[in-house]
Amino acid sequence: MNYPKSQKYASPEWLEKIMGPNPIKLEEELLLNHSIPQGAVVCDLGSGQGLTSVFLAKEYGFRVYAADLWSDPEENRAFFRRMGLTDDQITPVKADATALPFERNFFDAVVSTDSYNYFGRDPAYLDEKLLPFVKPGGWVYIAIPGMVKDCHDHLPPELLLSWTPEQLDYMHDVSYWTNMARQCRGAEVLEVSQMESNEEVWNDWLRQENEYAIGDRKALEAGGGKYLNFIKIVLRKKDK
């Protein structure tokens, strides 16, 4: 697919900051034909170094809270200011996704790119840990790394060149995530589908000289990419 918004974020300096398959292209595909209103208050859940948060604020005009447990909020704030964004447009927050420090019904939407699989595999997570912070009628958009078909009982040797079985346990297929989402009582599941971006976003990542990218090359260069995909999940919180 084409990525007209992401092309603005394709400089070597920008791509050096990514910490996995290109999250900007993933987010652009995730939000194609999205229903989040202009000016919405949005949580970028698992925002990392804030690349996706900048993208949400600049390209979609959202009021963004960049929520992440492992990044330094002050480092992210300095980055946001270098990107020309004010505190009124984007706020970095150190936050555990399982104990979010916000008021109930605070967000018009939550967007999570390449992180939800680490904390969202508990069937109760959506109802108990995330949806309380989303307004009735609000949206949840999720893009996560996955598998074309779950193969944890017979892991392909190509994948084991880069990742342990424990690391691969964070990755599942569309069927797994469909079942997980359907257990949610408080939201309507609108979509769980395979995304188109897999090969392109991986290629952007593997071109980096980051030590983790170098480690991931082993599996992908051996053909492991045919087992992998990215998965899109869209939910709308029920009004009551």
PDB file of C-alpha atoms in Angstrom:
ATOM      1  CA  MET A   1       0.000   0.000   0.000  1.00  0.00           C
ATOM      2  CA  ASN A   2       0.982   3.647  -0.278  1.00  0.00           C
ATOM      3  CA  TYR A   3       1.993   5.594   2.820  1.00  0.00           C
ATOM      4  CA  PRO A   4       1.558   9.294   1.965  1.00  0.00           C
ATOM      5  CA  LYS A   5       1.666  10.450   5.589  1.00  0.00           C
ATOM      6  CA  SER A   6       4.588   8.203   6.565  1.00  0.00           C
ATOM      7  CA  GLN A   7       6.763   9.481   3.715  1.00  0.00           C
ATOM      8  CA  LYS A   8       7.334  12.632   5.766  1.00  0.00           C
ATOM      9  CA  TYR A   9       9.013  10.463   8.432  1.00  0.00           C
ATOM     10  CA  ALA A  10      11.390   8.454   6.267  1.00  0.00           C
ATOM     11  CA  SER A  11      14.665  10.268   6.905  1.00  0.00           C
ATOM     12  CA  PRO A  12      17.612   8.208   8.192  1.00  0.00           C
ATOM     13  CA  GLU A  13      17.623  10.259  11.400  1.00  0.00           C
ATOM     14  CA  TRP A  14      13.974   9.408  12.046  1.00  0.00           C
ATOM     15  CA  LEU A  15      14.262   5.722  11.146  1.00  0.00           C
ATOM     16  CA  GLU A  16      17.260   5.358  13.458  1.00  0.00           C
ATOM     17  CA  LYS A  17      14.850   5.903  16.356  1.00  0.00           C
ATOM     18  CA  ILE A  18      12.500   3.020  15.515  1.00  0.00           C
ATOM     19  CA  MET A  19      12.783   0.007  17.805  1.00  0.00           C
ATOM     20  CA  GLY A  20      11.007  -2.561  15.646  1.00  0.00           C
ATOM     21  CA  PRO A  21       9.105  -2.894  12.371  1.00  0.00           C
ATOM     22  CA  ASN A  22       8.307   0.630  11.175  1.00  0.00           C
ATOM     23  CA  PRO A  23       5.584   1.825  13.586  1.00  0.00           C
ATOM     24  CA  ILE A  24       4.680   4.887  11.524  1.00  0.00           C
ATOM     25  CA  LYS A  25       3.637   2.857   8.487  1.00  0.00           C
ATOM     26  CA  LEU A  26       1.815   0.426  10.757  1.00  0.00           C
ATOM     27  CA  GLU A  27      -0.085   3.269  12.355  1.00  0.00           C
ATOM     28  CA  GLU A  28      -0.963   4.838   9.026  1.00  0.00           C
ATOM     29  CA  GLU A  29      -2.466   1.543   7.825  1.00  0.00           C
ATOM     30  CA  LEU A  30      -4.182   1.006  11.180  1.00  0.00           C
ATOM     31  CA  LEU A  31      -5.933   4.381  10.919  1.00  0.00           C
ATOM     32  CA  LEU A  32      -7.032   4.174   7.292  1.00  0.00           C
ATOM     33  CA  ASN A  33     -10.694   5.270   7.226  1.00  0.00           C
ATOM     34  CA  HIS A  34     -10.655   5.615  11.018  1.00  0.00           C
ATOM     35  CA  SER A  35     -13.625   7.014  12.945  1.00  0.00           C
ATOM     36  CA  ILE A  36     -11.801   9.022  15.635  1.00  0.00           C
ATOM     37  CA  PRO A  37     -13.053  12.634  15.535  1.00  0.00           C
ATOM     38  CA  GLN A  38     -10.760  15.573  14.760  1.00  0.00           C
ATOM     39  CA  GLY A  39      -9.303  17.056  17.937  1.00  0.00           C
ATOM     40  CA  ALA A  40      -9.992  13.894  19.947  1.00  0.00           C
ATOM     41  CA  VAL A  41      -8.118  13.185  23.179  1.00  0.00           C
ATOM     42  CA  VAL A  42      -6.125  10.050  22.361  1.00  0.00           C
ATOM     43  CA  CYS A  43      -3.929   7.743  24.414  1.00  0.00           C
ATOM     44  CA  ASP A  44      -0.937   6.388  22.499  1.00  0.00           C
ATOM     45  CA  LEU A  45      -0.599   3.257  24.613  1.00  0.00           C
ATOM     46  CA  GLY A  46       2.905   1.808  24.663  1.00  0.00           C
ATOM     47  CA  SER A  47       4.311   4.871  22.916  1.00  0.00           C
ATOM     48  CA  GLY A  48       7.989   4.050  23.398  1.00  0.00           C
ATOM     49  CA  GLN A  49      10.194   6.963  22.343  1.00  0.00           C
ATOM     50  CA  GLY A  50       7.142   8.843  21.103  1.00  0.00           C
ATOM     51  CA  LEU A  51       7.448   8.462  17.329  1.00  0.00           C
ATOM     52  CA  THR A  52       3.857   7.311  16.953  1.00  0.00           C
ATOM     53  CA  SER A  53       2.701  10.032  19.351  1.00  0.00           C
ATOM     54  CA  VAL A  54       4.251  12.726  17.165  1.00  0.00           C
ATOM     55  CA  PHE A  55       2.601  11.130  14.131  1.00  0.00           C
ATOM     56  CA  LEU A  56      -0.824  11.132  15.803  1.00  0.00           C
ATOM     57  CA  ALA A  57      -0.528  14.761  16.849  1.00  0.00           C
ATOM     58  CA  LYS A  58       0.920  16.156  13.621  1.00  0.00           C
ATOM     59  CA  GLU A  59      -0.931  14.120  11.000  1.00  0.00           C
ATOM     60  CA  TYR A  60      -4.325  13.648  12.625  1.00  0.00           C
ATOM     61  CA  GLY A  61      -4.644  16.662  14.899  1.00  0.00           C
ATOM     62  CA  PHE A  62      -5.300  14.616  18.030  1.00  0.00           C
ATOM     63  CA  ARG A  63      -4.542  15.779  21.574  1.00  0.00           C
ATOM     64  CA  VAL A  64      -2.150  12.981  22.517  1.00  0.00           C
ATOM     65  CA  TYR A  65      -1.055  11.428  25.790  1.00  0.00           C
ATOM     66  CA  ALA A  66       2.086   9.367  25.127  1.00  0.00           C
ATOM     67  CA  ALA A  67       1.822   6.605  27.735  1.00  0.00           C
ATOM     68  CA  ASP A  68       4.737   4.240  28.225  1.00  0.00           C
ATOM     69  CA  LEU A  69       6.278   2.387  31.158  1.00  0.00           C
ATOM     70  CA  TRP A  70       9.876   2.165  29.954  1.00  0.00           C
ATOM     71  CA  SER A  71      10.634   5.507  28.309  1.00  0.00           C
ATOM     72  CA  ASP A  72      11.717   8.685  30.098  1.00  0.00           C
ATOM     73  CA  PRO A  73       8.927  11.301  29.972  1.00  0.00           C
ATOM     74  CA  GLU A  74      11.378  14.214  30.055  1.00  0.00           C
ATOM     75  CA  GLU A  75      13.401  12.805  27.170  1.00  0.00           C
ATOM     76  CA  ASN A  76      10.170  12.347  25.230  1.00  0.00           C
ATOM     77  CA  ARG A  77       9.027  15.869  26.115  1.00  0.00           C
ATOM     78  CA  ALA A  78      12.295  17.282  24.747  1.00  0.00           C
ATOM     79  CA  PHE A  79      11.824  15.248  21.559  1.00  0.00           C
ATOM     80  CA  PHE A  80       8.239  16.486  21.172  1.00  0.00           C
ATOM     81  CA  ARG A  81       9.393  20.083  21.504  1.00  0.00           C
ATOM     82  CA  ARG A  82      12.086  19.525  18.863  1.00  0.00           C
ATOM     83  CA  MET A  83       9.273  18.283  16.636  1.00  0.00           C
ATOM     84  CA  GLY A  84       7.479  21.601  17.150  1.00  0.00           C
ATOM     85  CA  LEU A  85       4.744  20.256  19.426  1.00  0.00           C
ATOM     86  CA  THR A  86       3.571  22.028  22.570  1.00  0.00           C
ATOM     87  CA  ASP A  87       2.434  20.610  25.906  1.00  0.00           C
ATOM     88  CA  ASP A  88      -1.115  21.410  24.832  1.00  0.00           C
ATOM     89  CA  GLN A  89      -0.743  19.076  21.868  1.00  0.00           C
ATOM     90  CA  ILE A  90       1.128  16.146  23.419  1.00  0.00           C
ATOM     91  CA  THR A  91       1.911  15.010  26.961  1.00  0.00           C
ATOM     92  CA  PRO A  92       4.375  12.240  27.912  1.00  0.00           C
ATOM     93  CA  VAL A  93       3.228  10.034  30.786  1.00  0.00           C
ATOM     94  CA  LYS A  94       5.074   7.219  32.559  1.00  0.00           C
ATOM     95  CA  ALA A  95       2.329   4.631  32.837  1.00  0.00           C
ATOM     96  CA  ASP A  96       1.833   0.915  33.341  1.00  0.00           C
ATOM     97  CA  ALA A  97      -0.754  -0.304  30.821  1.00  0.00           C
ATOM     98  CA  THR A  98      -2.306  -2.471  33.533  1.00  0.00           C
ATOM     99  CA  ALA A  99      -2.688   0.449  35.975  1.00  0.00           C
ATOM    100  CA  LEU A 100      -3.334   3.572  33.919  1.00  0.00           C
ATOM    101  CA  PRO A 101      -3.175   6.853  35.891  1.00  0.00           C
ATOM    102  CA  PHE A 102      -6.067   8.646  34.193  1.00  0.00           C
ATOM    103  CA  GLU A 103      -9.613   9.603  35.094  1.00  0.00           C
ATOM    104  CA  ARG A 104     -12.406   7.309  33.997  1.00  0.00           C
ATOM    105  CA  ASN A 105     -13.927   8.078  30.586  1.00  0.00           C
ATOM    106  CA  PHE A 106     -10.989  10.388  29.831  1.00  0.00           C
ATOM    107  CA  PHE A 107     -10.111   9.369  26.262  1.00  0.00           C
ATOM    108  CA  ASP A 108     -12.039   9.595  23.035  1.00  0.00           C
ATOM    109  CA  ALA A 109      -9.797   6.834  21.706  1.00  0.00           C
ATOM    110  CA  VAL A 110      -6.847   4.604  22.471  1.00  0.00           C
ATOM    111  CA  VAL A 111      -4.308   3.736  19.763  1.00  0.00           C
ATOM    112  CA  SER A 112      -1.697   1.050  20.435  1.00  0.00           C
ATOM    113  CA  THR A 113       0.967   0.162  17.872  1.00  0.00           C
ATOM    114  CA  ASP A 114       3.298  -2.817  18.302  1.00  0.00           C
ATOM    115  CA  SER A 115       2.917  -3.153  22.078  1.00  0.00           C
ATOM    116  CA  TYR A 116      -0.540  -4.485  22.988  1.00  0.00           C
ATOM    117  CA  ASN A 117       0.557  -8.132  22.743  1.00  0.00           C
ATOM    118  CA  TYR A 118       2.773  -7.637  25.805  1.00  0.00           C
ATOM    119  CA  PHE A 119      -0.023  -6.653  28.182  1.00  0.00           C
ATOM    120  CA  GLY A 120      -3.322  -7.444  26.447  1.00  0.00           C
ATOM    121  CA  ARG A 121      -3.295 -11.242  26.415  1.00  0.00           C
ATOM    122  CA  ASP A 122      -5.381 -11.438  29.581  1.00  0.00           C
ATOM    123  CA  PRO A 123      -9.043 -11.882  28.521  1.00  0.00           C
ATOM    124  CA  ALA A 124     -10.079  -9.483  31.302  1.00  0.00           C
ATOM    125  CA  TYR A 125      -7.681  -6.714  30.250  1.00  0.00           C
ATOM    126  CA  LEU A 126     -10.027  -4.750  28.009  1.00  0.00           C
ATOM    127  CA  ASP A 127     -12.965  -4.699  30.398  1.00  0.00           C
ATOM    128  CA  GLU A 128     -11.020  -4.196  33.600  1.00  0.00           C
ATOM    129  CA  LYS A 129      -7.872  -2.260  32.674  1.00  0.00           C
ATOM    130  CA  LEU A 130      -8.464  -0.282  29.473  1.00  0.00           C
ATOM    131  CA  LEU A 131     -12.101   0.449  28.654  1.00  0.00           C
ATOM    132  CA  PRO A 132     -12.802   2.250  31.954  1.00  0.00           C
ATOM    133  CA  PHE A 133     -10.621   5.088  30.624  1.00  0.00           C
ATOM    134  CA  VAL A 134     -12.422   5.321  27.269  1.00  0.00           C
ATOM    135  CA  LYS A 135     -15.565   7.417  26.869  1.00  0.00           C
ATOM    136  CA  PRO A 136     -18.802   5.597  25.968  1.00  0.00           C
ATOM    137  CA  GLY A 137     -18.849   5.333  22.198  1.00  0.00           C
ATOM    138  CA  GLY A 138     -15.074   5.768  22.068  1.00  0.00           C
ATOM    139  CA  TRP A 139     -12.632   3.804  19.952  1.00  0.00           C
ATOM    140  CA  VAL A 140      -9.748   1.389  20.406  1.00  0.00           C
ATOM    141  CA  TYR A 141      -7.352   0.791  17.491  1.00  0.00           C
ATOM    142  CA  ILE A 142      -4.645  -1.844  17.902  1.00  0.00           C
ATOM    143  CA  ALA A 143      -1.826  -3.060  15.612  1.00  0.00           C
ATOM    144  CA  ILE A 144       0.173  -6.007  16.910  1.00  0.00           C
ATOM    145  CA  PRO A 145       2.822  -8.376  15.565  1.00  0.00           C
ATOM    146  CA  GLY A 146       1.442 -11.836  15.050  1.00  0.00           C
ATOM    147  CA  MET A 147       1.633 -15.131  13.231  1.00  0.00           C
ATOM    148  CA  VAL A 148      -0.118 -16.193  10.045  1.00  0.00           C
ATOM    149  CA  LYS A 149      -1.064 -19.332  11.973  1.00  0.00           C
ATOM    150  CA  ASP A 150      -0.178 -20.206  15.547  1.00  0.00           C
ATOM    151  CA  CYS A 151       2.629 -22.763  15.550  1.00  0.00           C
ATOM    152  CA  HIS A 152       3.865 -22.775  19.128  1.00  0.00           C
ATOM    153  CA  ASP A 153       3.725 -26.561  19.372  1.00  0.00           C
ATOM    154  CA  HIS A 154       6.109 -26.883  16.400  1.00  0.00           C
ATOM    155  CA  LEU A 155       8.046 -23.642  16.125  1.00  0.00           C
ATOM    156  CA  PRO A 156       9.821 -23.248  12.771  1.00  0.00           C
ATOM    157  CA  PRO A 157      13.608 -23.358  13.146  1.00  0.00           C
ATOM    158  CA  GLU A 158      13.871 -20.137  11.116  1.00  0.00           C
ATOM    159  CA  LEU A 159      12.101 -18.174  13.863  1.00  0.00           C
ATOM    160  CA  LEU A 160      14.277 -19.703  16.562  1.00  0.00           C
ATOM    161  CA  LEU A 161      17.348 -18.163  14.926  1.00  0.00           C
ATOM    162  CA  SER A 162      16.299 -14.813  16.420  1.00  0.00           C
ATOM    163  CA  TRP A 163      13.771 -15.471  19.174  1.00  0.00           C
ATOM    164  CA  THR A 164      13.236 -17.874  22.045  1.00  0.00           C
ATOM    165  CA  PRO A 165       9.969 -19.810  22.480  1.00  0.00           C
ATOM    166  CA  GLU A 166       9.177 -17.481  25.389  1.00  0.00           C
ATOM    167  CA  GLN A 167       9.556 -14.414  23.174  1.00  0.00           C
ATOM    168  CA  LEU A 168       7.463 -15.975  20.424  1.00  0.00           C
ATOM    169  CA  ASP A 169       4.684 -16.700  22.907  1.00  0.00           C
ATOM    170  CA  TYR A 170       3.741 -13.007  22.638  1.00  0.00           C
ATOM    171  CA  MET A 171       2.797 -13.568  18.976  1.00  0.00           C
ATOM    172  CA  HIS A 172      -0.474 -15.184  17.889  1.00  0.00           C
ATOM    173  CA  ASP A 173      -2.768 -15.399  14.891  1.00  0.00           C
ATOM    174  CA  VAL A 174      -6.016 -13.702  13.875  1.00  0.00           C
ATOM    175  CA  SER A 175      -8.090 -16.538  15.339  1.00  0.00           C
ATOM    176  CA  TYR A 176      -6.437 -16.138  18.742  1.00  0.00           C
ATOM    177  CA  TRP A 177      -6.984 -12.378  18.824  1.00  0.00           C
ATOM    178  CA  THR A 178     -10.544 -12.678  17.526  1.00  0.00           C
ATOM    179  CA  ASN A 179     -11.347 -15.005  20.394  1.00  0.00           C
ATOM    180  CA  MET A 180      -9.613 -12.692  22.854  1.00  0.00           C
ATOM    181  CA  ALA A 181     -11.514  -9.616  21.642  1.00  0.00           C
ATOM    182  CA  ARG A 182     -14.887 -11.364  21.620  1.00  0.00           C
ATOM    183  CA  GLN A 183     -14.570 -12.100  25.310  1.00  0.00           C
ATOM    184  CA  CYS A 184     -14.828  -8.353  25.953  1.00  0.00           C
ATOM    185  CA  ARG A 185     -18.254  -7.408  27.304  1.00  0.00           C
ATOM    186  CA  GLY A 186     -17.874  -3.644  27.192  1.00  0.00           C
ATOM    187  CA  ALA A 187     -17.042  -3.084  23.526  1.00  0.00           C
ATOM    188  CA  GLU A 188     -18.266  -4.062  20.097  1.00  0.00           C
ATOM    189  CA  VAL A 189     -15.603  -5.827  18.012  1.00  0.00           C
ATOM    190  CA  LEU A 190     -15.619  -4.180  14.590  1.00  0.00           C
ATOM    191  CA  GLU A 191     -12.572  -5.778  12.989  1.00  0.00           C
ATOM    192  CA  VAL A 192      -9.808  -8.300  13.572  1.00  0.00           C
ATOM    193  CA  SER A 193      -7.808  -8.794  10.398  1.00  0.00           C
ATOM    194  CA  GLN A 194      -4.381  -9.330   8.904  1.00  0.00           C
ATOM    195  CA  MET A 195      -2.647  -6.125   7.846  1.00  0.00           C
ATOM    196  CA  GLU A 196      -0.823  -5.520   4.568  1.00  0.00           C
ATOM    197  CA  SER A 197       2.268  -3.847   5.991  1.00  0.00           C
ATOM    198  CA  ASN A 198       4.222  -6.868   7.247  1.00  0.00           C
ATOM    199  CA  GLU A 199       6.992  -7.146   4.641  1.00  0.00           C
ATOM    200  CA  GLU A 200       7.548  -3.416   4.202  1.00  0.00           C
ATOM    201  CA  VAL A 201       7.678  -2.516   7.894  1.00  0.00           C
ATOM    202  CA  TRP A 202      10.043  -5.390   8.614  1.00  0.00           C
ATOM    203  CA  ASN A 203      12.333  -4.306   5.762  1.00  0.00           C
ATOM    204  CA  ASP A 204      12.529  -0.779   7.196  1.00  0.00           C
ATOM    205  CA  TRP A 205      13.569  -2.236  10.550  1.00  0.00           C
ATOM    206  CA  LEU A 206      16.098  -4.714   9.208  1.00  0.00           C
ATOM    207  CA  ARG A 207      17.945  -1.965   7.343  1.00  0.00           C
ATOM    208  CA  GLN A 208      18.866  -0.348  10.657  1.00  0.00           C
ATOM    209  CA  GLU A 209      22.201  -1.042  12.336  1.00  0.00           C
ATOM    210  CA  ASN A 210      20.567  -1.370  15.741  1.00  0.00           C
ATOM    211  CA  GLU A 211      21.815  -4.493  17.572  1.00  0.00           C
ATOM    212  CA  TYR A 212      18.252  -5.790  17.884  1.00  0.00           C
ATOM    213  CA  ALA A 213      17.598  -5.310  14.175  1.00  0.00           C
ATOM    214  CA  ILE A 214      20.817  -7.163  13.406  1.00  0.00           C
ATOM    215  CA  GLY A 215      19.643 -10.029  15.631  1.00  0.00           C
ATOM    216  CA  ASP A 216      16.235 -10.141  13.930  1.00  0.00           C
ATOM    217  CA  ARG A 217      17.829 -10.386  10.487  1.00  0.00           C
ATOM    218  CA  LYS A 218      18.806 -13.998  11.126  1.00  0.00           C
ATOM    219  CA  ALA A 219      15.211 -15.222  11.194  1.00  0.00           C
ATOM    220  CA  LEU A 220      13.951 -13.040   8.368  1.00  0.00           C
ATOM    221  CA  GLU A 221      16.881 -13.767   6.050  1.00  0.00           C
ATOM    222  CA  ALA A 222      16.253 -17.490   6.610  1.00  0.00           C
ATOM    223  CA  GLY A 223      12.649 -17.125   5.439  1.00  0.00           C
ATOM    224  CA  GLY A 224      10.958 -16.679   8.790  1.00  0.00           C
ATOM    225  CA  GLY A 225       8.889 -13.781   7.494  1.00  0.00           C
ATOM    226  CA  LYS A 226       6.413 -16.155   5.868  1.00  0.00           C
ATOM    227  CA  TYR A 227       5.194 -17.153   9.330  1.00  0.00           C
ATOM    228  CA  LEU A 228       4.704 -13.589  10.555  1.00  0.00           C
ATOM    229  CA  ASN A 229       2.155 -10.842  10.080  1.00  0.00           C
ATOM    230  CA  PHE A 230       0.645  -7.813  11.770  1.00  0.00           C
ATOM    231  CA  ILE A 231      -2.921  -7.845  13.018  1.00  0.00           C
ATOM    232  CA  LYS A 232      -5.420  -4.990  13.232  1.00  0.00           C
ATOM    233  CA  ILE A 233      -8.086  -4.868  15.940  1.00  0.00           C
ATOM    234  CA  VAL A 234     -10.793  -2.209  16.080  1.00  0.00           C
ATOM    235  CA  LEU A 235     -13.305  -1.931  18.917  1.00  0.00           C
ATOM    236  CA  ARG A 236     -15.950   0.614  19.908  1.00  0.00           C
ATOM    237  CA  LYS A 237     -16.902   0.978  23.556  1.00  0.00           C
ATOM    238  CA  LYS A 238     -20.581   0.403  24.133  1.00  0.00           C
ATOM    239  CA  ASP A 239     -22.654   3.410  25.136  1.00  0.00           C
ATOM    240  CA  LYS A 240     -23.963   1.645  28.225  1.00  0.00           C
TER     241      LYS A 240
END
